[in-house]
mmCIF file of C-alpha atoms in Angstrom:
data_model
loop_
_atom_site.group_PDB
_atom_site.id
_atom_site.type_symbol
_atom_site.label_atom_id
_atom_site.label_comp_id
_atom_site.label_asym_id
_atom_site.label_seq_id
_atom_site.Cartn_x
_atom_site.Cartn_y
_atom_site.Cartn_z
ATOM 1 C CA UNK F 1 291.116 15.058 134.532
ATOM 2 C CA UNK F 2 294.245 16.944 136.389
ATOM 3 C CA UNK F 3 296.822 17.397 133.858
ATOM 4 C CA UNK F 4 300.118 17.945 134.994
ATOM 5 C CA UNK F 5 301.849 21.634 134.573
ATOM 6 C CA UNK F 6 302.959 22.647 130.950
ATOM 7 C CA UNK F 7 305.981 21.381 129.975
ATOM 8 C CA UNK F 8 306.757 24.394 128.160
ATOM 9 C CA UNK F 9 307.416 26.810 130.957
ATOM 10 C CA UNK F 10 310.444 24.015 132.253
ATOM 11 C CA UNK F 11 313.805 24.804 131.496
ATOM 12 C CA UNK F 12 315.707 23.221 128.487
ATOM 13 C CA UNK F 13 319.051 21.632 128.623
ATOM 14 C CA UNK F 14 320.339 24.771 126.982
ATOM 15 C CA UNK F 15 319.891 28.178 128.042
ATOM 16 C CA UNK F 16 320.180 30.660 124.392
ATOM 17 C CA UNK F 17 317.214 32.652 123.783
ATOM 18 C CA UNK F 18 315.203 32.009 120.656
ATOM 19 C CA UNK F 19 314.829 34.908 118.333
ATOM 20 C CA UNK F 20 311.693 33.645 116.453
ATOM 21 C CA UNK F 21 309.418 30.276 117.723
ATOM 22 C CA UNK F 22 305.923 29.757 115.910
ATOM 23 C CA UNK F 23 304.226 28.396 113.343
ATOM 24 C CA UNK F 24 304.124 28.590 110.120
ATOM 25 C CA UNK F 25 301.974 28.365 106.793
ATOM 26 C CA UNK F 26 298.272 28.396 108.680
ATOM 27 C CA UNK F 27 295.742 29.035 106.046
ATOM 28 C CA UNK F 28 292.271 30.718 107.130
ATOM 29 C CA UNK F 29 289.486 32.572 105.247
ATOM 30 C CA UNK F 30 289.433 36.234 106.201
ATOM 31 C CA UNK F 31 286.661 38.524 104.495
ATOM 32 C CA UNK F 32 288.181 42.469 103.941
ATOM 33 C CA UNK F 33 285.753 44.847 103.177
ATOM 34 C CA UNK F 34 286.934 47.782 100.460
ATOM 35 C CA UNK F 35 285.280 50.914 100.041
ATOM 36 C CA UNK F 36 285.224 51.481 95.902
ATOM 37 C CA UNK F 37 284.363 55.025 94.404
ATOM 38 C CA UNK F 38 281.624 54.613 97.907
ATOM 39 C CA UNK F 39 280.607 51.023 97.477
ATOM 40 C CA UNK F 40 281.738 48.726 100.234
ATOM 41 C CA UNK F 41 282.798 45.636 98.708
ATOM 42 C CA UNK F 42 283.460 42.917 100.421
ATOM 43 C CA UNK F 43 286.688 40.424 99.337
ATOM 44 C CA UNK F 44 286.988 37.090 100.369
ATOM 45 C CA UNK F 45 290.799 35.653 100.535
ATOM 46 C CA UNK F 46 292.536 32.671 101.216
ATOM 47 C CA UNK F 47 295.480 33.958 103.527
ATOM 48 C CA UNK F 48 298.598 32.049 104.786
ATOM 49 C CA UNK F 49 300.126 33.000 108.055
ATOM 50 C CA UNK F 50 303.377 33.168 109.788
ATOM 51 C CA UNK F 51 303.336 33.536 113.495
ATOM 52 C CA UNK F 52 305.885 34.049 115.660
ATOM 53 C CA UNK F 53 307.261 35.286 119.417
ATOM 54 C CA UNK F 54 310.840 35.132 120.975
ATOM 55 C CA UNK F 55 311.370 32.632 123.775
ATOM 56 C CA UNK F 56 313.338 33.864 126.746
ATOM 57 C CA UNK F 57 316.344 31.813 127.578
ATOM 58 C CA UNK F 58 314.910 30.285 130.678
ATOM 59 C CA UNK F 59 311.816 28.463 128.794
ATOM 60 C CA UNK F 60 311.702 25.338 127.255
ATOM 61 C CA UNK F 61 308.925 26.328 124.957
ATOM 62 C CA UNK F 62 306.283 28.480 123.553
ATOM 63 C CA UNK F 63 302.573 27.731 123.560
ATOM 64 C CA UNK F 64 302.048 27.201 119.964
ATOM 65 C CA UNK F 65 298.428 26.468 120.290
ATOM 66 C CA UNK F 66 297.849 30.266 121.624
ATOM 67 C CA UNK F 67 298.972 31.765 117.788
ATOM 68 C CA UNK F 68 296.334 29.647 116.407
ATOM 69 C CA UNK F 69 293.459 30.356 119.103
ATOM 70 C CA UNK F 70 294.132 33.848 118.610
ATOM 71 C CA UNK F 71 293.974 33.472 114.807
ATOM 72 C CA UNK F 72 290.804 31.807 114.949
ATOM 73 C CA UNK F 73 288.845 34.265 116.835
ATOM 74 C CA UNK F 74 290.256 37.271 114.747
ATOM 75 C CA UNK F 75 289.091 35.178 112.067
ATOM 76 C CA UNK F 76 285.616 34.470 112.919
ATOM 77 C CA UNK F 77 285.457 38.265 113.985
ATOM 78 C CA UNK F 78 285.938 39.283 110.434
ATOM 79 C CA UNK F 79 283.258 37.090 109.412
ATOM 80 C CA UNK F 80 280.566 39.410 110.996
ATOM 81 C CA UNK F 81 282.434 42.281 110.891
ATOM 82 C CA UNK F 82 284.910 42.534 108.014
ATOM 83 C CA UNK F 83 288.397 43.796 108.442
ATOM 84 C CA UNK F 84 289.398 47.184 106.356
ATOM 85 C CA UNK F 85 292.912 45.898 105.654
ATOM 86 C CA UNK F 86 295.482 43.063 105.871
ATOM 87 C CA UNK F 87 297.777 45.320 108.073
ATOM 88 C CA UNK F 88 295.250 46.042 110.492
ATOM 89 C CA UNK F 89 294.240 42.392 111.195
ATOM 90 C CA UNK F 90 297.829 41.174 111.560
ATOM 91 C CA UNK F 91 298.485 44.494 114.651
ATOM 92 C CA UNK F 92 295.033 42.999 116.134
ATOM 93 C CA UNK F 93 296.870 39.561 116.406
ATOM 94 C CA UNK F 94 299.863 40.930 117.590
ATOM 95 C CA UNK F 95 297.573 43.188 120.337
ATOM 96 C CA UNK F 96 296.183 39.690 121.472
ATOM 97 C CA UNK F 97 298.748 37.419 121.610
ATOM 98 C CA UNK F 98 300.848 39.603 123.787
ATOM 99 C CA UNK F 99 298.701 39.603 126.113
ATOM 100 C CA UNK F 100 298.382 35.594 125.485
ATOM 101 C CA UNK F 101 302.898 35.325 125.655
ATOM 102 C CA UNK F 102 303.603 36.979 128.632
ATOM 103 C CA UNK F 103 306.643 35.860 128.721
ATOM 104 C CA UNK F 104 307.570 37.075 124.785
ATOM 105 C CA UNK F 105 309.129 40.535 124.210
ATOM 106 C CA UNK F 106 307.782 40.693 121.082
ATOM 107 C CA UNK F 107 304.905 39.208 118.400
ATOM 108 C CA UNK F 108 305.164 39.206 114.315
ATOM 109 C CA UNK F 109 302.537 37.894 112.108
ATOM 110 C CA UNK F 110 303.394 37.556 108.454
ATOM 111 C CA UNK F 111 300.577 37.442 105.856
ATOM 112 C CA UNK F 112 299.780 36.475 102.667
ATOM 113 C CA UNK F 113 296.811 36.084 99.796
ATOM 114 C CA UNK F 114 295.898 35.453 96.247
ATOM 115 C CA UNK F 115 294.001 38.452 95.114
ATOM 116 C CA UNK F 116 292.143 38.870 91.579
ATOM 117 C CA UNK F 117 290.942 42.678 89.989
ATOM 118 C CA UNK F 118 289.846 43.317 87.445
ATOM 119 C CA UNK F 119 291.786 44.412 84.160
ATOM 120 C CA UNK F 120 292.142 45.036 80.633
ATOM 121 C CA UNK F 121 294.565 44.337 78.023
ATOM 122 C CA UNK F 122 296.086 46.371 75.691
ATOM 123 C CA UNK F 123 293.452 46.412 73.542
ATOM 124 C CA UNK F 124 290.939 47.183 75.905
ATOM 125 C CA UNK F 125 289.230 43.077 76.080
ATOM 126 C CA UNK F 126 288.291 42.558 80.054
ATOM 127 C CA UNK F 127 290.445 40.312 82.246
ATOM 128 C CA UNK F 128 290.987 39.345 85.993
ATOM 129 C CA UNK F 129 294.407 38.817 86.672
ATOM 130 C CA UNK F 130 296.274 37.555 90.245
ATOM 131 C CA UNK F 131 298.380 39.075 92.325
ATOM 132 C CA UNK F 132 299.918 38.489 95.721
ATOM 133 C CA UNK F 133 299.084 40.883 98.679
ATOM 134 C CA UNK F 134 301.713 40.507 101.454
ATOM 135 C CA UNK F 135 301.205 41.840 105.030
ATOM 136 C CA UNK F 136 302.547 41.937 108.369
ATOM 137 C CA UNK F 137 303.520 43.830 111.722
ATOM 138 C CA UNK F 138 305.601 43.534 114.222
ATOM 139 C CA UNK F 139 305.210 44.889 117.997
ATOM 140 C CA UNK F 140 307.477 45.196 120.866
ATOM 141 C CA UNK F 141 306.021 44.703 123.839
ATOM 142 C CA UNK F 142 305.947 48.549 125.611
ATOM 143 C CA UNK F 143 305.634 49.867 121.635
ATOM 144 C CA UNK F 144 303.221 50.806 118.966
ATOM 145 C CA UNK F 145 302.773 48.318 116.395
ATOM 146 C CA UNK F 146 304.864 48.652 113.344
ATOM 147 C CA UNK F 147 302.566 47.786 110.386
ATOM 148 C CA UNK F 148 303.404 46.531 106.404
ATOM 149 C CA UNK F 149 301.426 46.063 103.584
ATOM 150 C CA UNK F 150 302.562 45.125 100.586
ATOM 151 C CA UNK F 151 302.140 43.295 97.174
ATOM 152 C CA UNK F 152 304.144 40.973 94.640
ATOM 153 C CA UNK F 153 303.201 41.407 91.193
ATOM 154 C CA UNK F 154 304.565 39.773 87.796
ATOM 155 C CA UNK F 155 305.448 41.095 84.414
ATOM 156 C CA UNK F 156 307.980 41.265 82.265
ATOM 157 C CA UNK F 157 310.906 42.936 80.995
ATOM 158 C CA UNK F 158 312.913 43.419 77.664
ATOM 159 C CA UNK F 159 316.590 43.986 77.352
ATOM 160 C CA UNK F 160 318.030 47.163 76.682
ATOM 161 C CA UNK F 161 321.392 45.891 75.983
ATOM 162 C CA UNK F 162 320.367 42.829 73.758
ATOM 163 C CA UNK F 163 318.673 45.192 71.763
ATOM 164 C CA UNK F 164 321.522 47.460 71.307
ATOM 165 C CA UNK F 165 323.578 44.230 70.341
ATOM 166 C CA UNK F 166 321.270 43.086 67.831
ATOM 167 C CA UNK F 167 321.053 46.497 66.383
ATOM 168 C CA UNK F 168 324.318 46.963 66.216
ATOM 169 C CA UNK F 169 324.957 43.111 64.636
ATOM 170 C CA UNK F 170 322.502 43.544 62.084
ATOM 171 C CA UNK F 171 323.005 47.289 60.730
ATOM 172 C CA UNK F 172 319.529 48.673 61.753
ATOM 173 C CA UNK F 173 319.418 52.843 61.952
ATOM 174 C CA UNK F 174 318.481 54.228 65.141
ATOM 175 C CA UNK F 175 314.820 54.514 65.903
ATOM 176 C CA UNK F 176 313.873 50.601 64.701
ATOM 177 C CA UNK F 177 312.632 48.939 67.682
ATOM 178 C CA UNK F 178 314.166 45.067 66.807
ATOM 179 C CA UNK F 179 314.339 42.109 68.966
ATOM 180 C CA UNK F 180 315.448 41.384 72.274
ATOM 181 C CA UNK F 181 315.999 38.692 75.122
ATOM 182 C CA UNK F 182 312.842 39.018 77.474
ATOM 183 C CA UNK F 183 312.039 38.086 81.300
ATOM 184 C CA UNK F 184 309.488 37.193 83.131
ATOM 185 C CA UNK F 185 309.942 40.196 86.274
ATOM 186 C CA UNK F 186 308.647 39.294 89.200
ATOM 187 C CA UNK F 187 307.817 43.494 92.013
ATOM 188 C CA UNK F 188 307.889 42.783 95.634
ATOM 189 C CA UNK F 189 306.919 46.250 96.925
ATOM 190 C CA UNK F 190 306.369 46.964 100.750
ATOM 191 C CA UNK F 191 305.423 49.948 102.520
ATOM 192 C CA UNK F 192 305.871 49.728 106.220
ATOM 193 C CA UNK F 193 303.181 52.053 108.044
ATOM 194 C CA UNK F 194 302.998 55.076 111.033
ATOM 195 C CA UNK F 195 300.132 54.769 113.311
ATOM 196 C CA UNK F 196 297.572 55.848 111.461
ATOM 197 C CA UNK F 197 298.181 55.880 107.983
ATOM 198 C CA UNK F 198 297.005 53.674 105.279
ATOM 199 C CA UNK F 199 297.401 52.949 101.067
ATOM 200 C CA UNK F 200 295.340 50.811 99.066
ATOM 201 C CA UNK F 201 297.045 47.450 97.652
ATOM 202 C CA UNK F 202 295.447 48.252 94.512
ATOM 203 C CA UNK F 203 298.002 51.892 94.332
ATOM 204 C CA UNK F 204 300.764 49.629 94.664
ATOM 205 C CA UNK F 205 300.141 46.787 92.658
ATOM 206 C CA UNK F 206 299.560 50.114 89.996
ATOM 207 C CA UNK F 207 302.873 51.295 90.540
ATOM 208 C CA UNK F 208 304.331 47.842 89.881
ATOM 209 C CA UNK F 209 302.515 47.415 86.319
ATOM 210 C CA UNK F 210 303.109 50.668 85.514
ATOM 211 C CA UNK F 211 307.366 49.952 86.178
ATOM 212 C CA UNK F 212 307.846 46.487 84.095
ATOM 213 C CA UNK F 213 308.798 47.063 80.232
ATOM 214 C CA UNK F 214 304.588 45.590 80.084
ATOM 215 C CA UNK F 215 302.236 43.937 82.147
ATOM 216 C CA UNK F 216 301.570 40.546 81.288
ATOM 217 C CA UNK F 217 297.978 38.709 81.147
ATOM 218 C CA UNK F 218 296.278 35.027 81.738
ATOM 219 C CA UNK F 219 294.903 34.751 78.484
ATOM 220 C CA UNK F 220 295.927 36.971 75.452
ATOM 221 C CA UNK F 221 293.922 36.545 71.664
ATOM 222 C CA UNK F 222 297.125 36.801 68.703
ATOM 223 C CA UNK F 223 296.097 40.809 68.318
ATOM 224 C CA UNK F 224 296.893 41.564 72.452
ATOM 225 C CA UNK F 225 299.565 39.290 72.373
ATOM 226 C CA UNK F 226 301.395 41.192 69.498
ATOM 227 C CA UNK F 227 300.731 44.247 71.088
ATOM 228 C CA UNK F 228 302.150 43.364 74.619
ATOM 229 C CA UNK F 229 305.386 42.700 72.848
ATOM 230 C CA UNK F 230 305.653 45.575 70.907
ATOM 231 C CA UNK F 231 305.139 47.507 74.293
ATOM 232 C CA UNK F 232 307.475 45.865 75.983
ATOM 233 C CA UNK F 233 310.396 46.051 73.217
ATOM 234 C CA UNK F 234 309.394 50.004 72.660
ATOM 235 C CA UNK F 235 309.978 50.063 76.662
ATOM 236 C CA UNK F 236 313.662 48.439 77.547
ATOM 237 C CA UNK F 237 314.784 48.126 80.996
ATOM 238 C CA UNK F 238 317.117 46.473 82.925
ATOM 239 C CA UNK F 239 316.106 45.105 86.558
ATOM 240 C CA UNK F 240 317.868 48.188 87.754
ATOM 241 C CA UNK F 241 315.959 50.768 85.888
ATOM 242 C CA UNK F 242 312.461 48.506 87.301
ATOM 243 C CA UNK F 243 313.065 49.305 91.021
ATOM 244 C CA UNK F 244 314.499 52.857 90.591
ATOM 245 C CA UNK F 245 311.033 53.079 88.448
ATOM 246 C CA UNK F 246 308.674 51.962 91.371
ATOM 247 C CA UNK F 247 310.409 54.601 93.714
ATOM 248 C CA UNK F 248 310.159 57.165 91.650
ATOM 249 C CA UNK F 249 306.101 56.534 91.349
ATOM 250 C CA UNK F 250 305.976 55.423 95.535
ATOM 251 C CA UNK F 251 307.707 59.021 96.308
ATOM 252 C CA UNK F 252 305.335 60.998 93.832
ATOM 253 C CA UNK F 253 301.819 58.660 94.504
ATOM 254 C CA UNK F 254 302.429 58.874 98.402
ATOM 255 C CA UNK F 255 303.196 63.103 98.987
ATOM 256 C CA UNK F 256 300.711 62.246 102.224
ATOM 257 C CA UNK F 257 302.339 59.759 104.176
ATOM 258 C CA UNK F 258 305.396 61.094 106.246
ATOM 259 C CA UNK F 259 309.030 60.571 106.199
ATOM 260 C CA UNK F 260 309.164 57.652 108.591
ATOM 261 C CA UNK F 261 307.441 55.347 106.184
ATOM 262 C CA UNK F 262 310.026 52.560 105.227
ATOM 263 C CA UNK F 263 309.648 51.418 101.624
ATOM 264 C CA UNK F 264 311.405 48.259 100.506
ATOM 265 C CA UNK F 265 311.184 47.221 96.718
ATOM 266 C CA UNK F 266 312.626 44.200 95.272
ATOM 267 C CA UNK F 267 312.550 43.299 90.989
ATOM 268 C CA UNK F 268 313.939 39.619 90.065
ATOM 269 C CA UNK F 269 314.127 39.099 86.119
ATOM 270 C CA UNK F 270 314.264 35.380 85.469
ATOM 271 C CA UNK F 271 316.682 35.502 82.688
ATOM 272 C CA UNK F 272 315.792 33.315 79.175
ATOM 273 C CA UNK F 273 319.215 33.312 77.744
ATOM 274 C CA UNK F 274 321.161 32.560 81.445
ATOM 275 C CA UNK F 275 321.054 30.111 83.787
ATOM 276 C CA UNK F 276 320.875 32.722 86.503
ATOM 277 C CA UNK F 277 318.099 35.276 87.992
ATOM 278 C CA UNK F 278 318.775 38.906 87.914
ATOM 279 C CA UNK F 279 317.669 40.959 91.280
ATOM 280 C CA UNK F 280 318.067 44.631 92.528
ATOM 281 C CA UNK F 281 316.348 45.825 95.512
ATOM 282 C CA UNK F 282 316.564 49.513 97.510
ATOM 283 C CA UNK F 283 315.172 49.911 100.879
ATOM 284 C CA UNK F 284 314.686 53.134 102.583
ATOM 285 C CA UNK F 285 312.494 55.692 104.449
ATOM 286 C CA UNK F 286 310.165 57.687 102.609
ATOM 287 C CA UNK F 287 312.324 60.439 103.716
ATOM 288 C CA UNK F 288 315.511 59.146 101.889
ATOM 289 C CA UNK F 289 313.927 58.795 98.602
ATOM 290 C CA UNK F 290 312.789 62.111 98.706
ATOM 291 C CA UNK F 291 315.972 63.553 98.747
ATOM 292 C CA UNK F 292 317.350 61.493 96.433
ATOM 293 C CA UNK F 293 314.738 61.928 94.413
ATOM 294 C CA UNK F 294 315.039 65.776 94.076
ATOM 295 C CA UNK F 295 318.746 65.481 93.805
ATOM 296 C CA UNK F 296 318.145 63.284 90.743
ATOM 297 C CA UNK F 297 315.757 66.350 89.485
ATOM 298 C CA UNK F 298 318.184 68.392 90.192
ATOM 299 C CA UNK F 299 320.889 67.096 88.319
ATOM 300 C CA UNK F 300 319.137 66.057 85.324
ATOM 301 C CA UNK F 301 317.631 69.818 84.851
ATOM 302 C CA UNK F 302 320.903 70.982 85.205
ATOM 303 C CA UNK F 303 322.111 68.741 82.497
ATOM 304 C CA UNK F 304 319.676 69.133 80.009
ATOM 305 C CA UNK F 305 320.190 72.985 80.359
ATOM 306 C CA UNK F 306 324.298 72.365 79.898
ATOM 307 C CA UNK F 307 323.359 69.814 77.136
ATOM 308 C CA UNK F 308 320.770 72.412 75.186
ATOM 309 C CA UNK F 309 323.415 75.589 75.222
ATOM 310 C CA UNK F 310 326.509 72.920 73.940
ATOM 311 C CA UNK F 311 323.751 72.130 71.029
ATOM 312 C CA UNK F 312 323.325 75.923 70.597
ATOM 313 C CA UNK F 313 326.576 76.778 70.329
ATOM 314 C CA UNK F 314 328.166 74.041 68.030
ATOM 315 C CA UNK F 315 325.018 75.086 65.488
ATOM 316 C CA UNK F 316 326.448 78.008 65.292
#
């Protein structure tokens, strides 16, 4: 059967070019193979997808079927060959399906998957716990893929300043740790990649647990759960001090990777005595926050030395 020319390369009724055309939401198996203290460990996730090319102003359409034929084979490739990484699939797709969109300037491929580790709680009883890996590039055509990998992780934070309040309200000396509104705290942390380089999800879903006021758990026996809350009241933060936390630990875990390396981190508290969400976010090279961050150093040695000889001198 002769089929008639596509459609798609016909001109619309309207000539503006499309900045993004695709599809969206297309969920495949893909098996990632880890290498663990020298075991290779193979992963098995369920992955969602995001595809997308721009669409010159002179085409009616894009051929949609192409993101999903491309997706497919990279797919079945990983089945007898696993993929290291997230980020390194998604720049394989993008590879391919320029070649597939000759007409597109550029390809970008959003990904992401449920992904369970192993844990503990704070008192030590084993757990598996989810988290969301996130990862993506996006290639011009002429340029070298520009990879991301990423995670979203939940906790939770206490409130510094309802603590103060309460303190305050009910007479309590300095030192009690007393009650406090909390929130569940929800990391987005992305690290966007030079050829060549590479982190581990599991570094920054660390980072992430390691900036909430505690990490929480699925299931948590009466002893744990006490103990997460005492943690997290004994460790107040607002929203604010959760991202500035997370850079802190992305510029001192990643000394290796070079300036370049753009680092975006997002923290969204969902309040429990508002109606509202509170959200901070910084995004930045690599570069930026290293500055800043020895600025920071900088300033708060220089204080602490200022604030030790005041201390001196009024004992006397």
């Amino acid at each position: 059967m002769t089929l008639k020319c596509d459609l798609q390369y016909g001109r619309g009724d309207a000539s503006f070019r499309l900045s993004r055309v695709g599809v969206r939401g297309v969920h495949k198996p893909v098996l990632v193979q880890r290498d663990d203290r020298g075991r290779k460990l193979n992963n098995a996730l369920n992955c969602s997808f995001d595809i997308f090319v721009d669409l010159p102003a002179d085409q009616k359409g894009s051929h949609m079927s192409r993101n999903v034929e491309v997706l497919n084979e990279v797919v079945r490739e990983s089945v007898s060959e696993p993929i290291t990484g997230l980020e390194d699939m998604s720049s394989s797709i993008c590879q391919k399906l320029l070649v597939r969109h000759e007409y597109a300037r550029f390809v970008e491929i959003s990904i992401s998957a449920e992904y369970f580790r192993a844990s503990k709680t704070p008192l030590g009883k084993d757990t598996y716990e989810s988290y969301t890996l996130l990862a993506g590039c996006r290639q011009e055509r002429g340029h070298e893929p520009e990879r991301t990998i990423g995670v979203k992780v939940i906790g939770m934070t206490a409130c510094p300043c309802g603590q103060q309040t309460v303190t305050e309200m009910m007479g309590y000396s300095d030192g009690i740790v007393v009650m406090t509104h909390n929130q569940r705290n929800v990391i987005t942390l992305k690290l966007t990649l030079p050829a060549g380089k590479s982190v581990e999800a599991d570094d920054l879903i660390d980072i992430a647990e390691a900036s909430f006021s505690s990490p929480t758990f699925e299931l948590l026996k009466r002893p744990d759960e006490g103990q997460v809350i005492i943690n997290a009241h004994e460790n107040t933060k607002f929203v604010e001090d959760v991202v500035r936390d997370v850079l802190v630990r992305v510029v001192d875990r990643f000394k290796d990777l070079p300036d370049e390396t753009y680092v975006v981190v997002e923290s969204e508290s969902e309040e429990s005595i508002h109606k509202h969400n509170a959200y901070a976010q910084r995004e930045g090279t690599l570069g930026e926050l290293r500055t800043e961050n020895r600025s920071s150093s900088l300033f708060h040695r220089i204080f602490s030395l200022l604030f030790s000889v005041a201390f001196v001198l009024l004992s006397i």
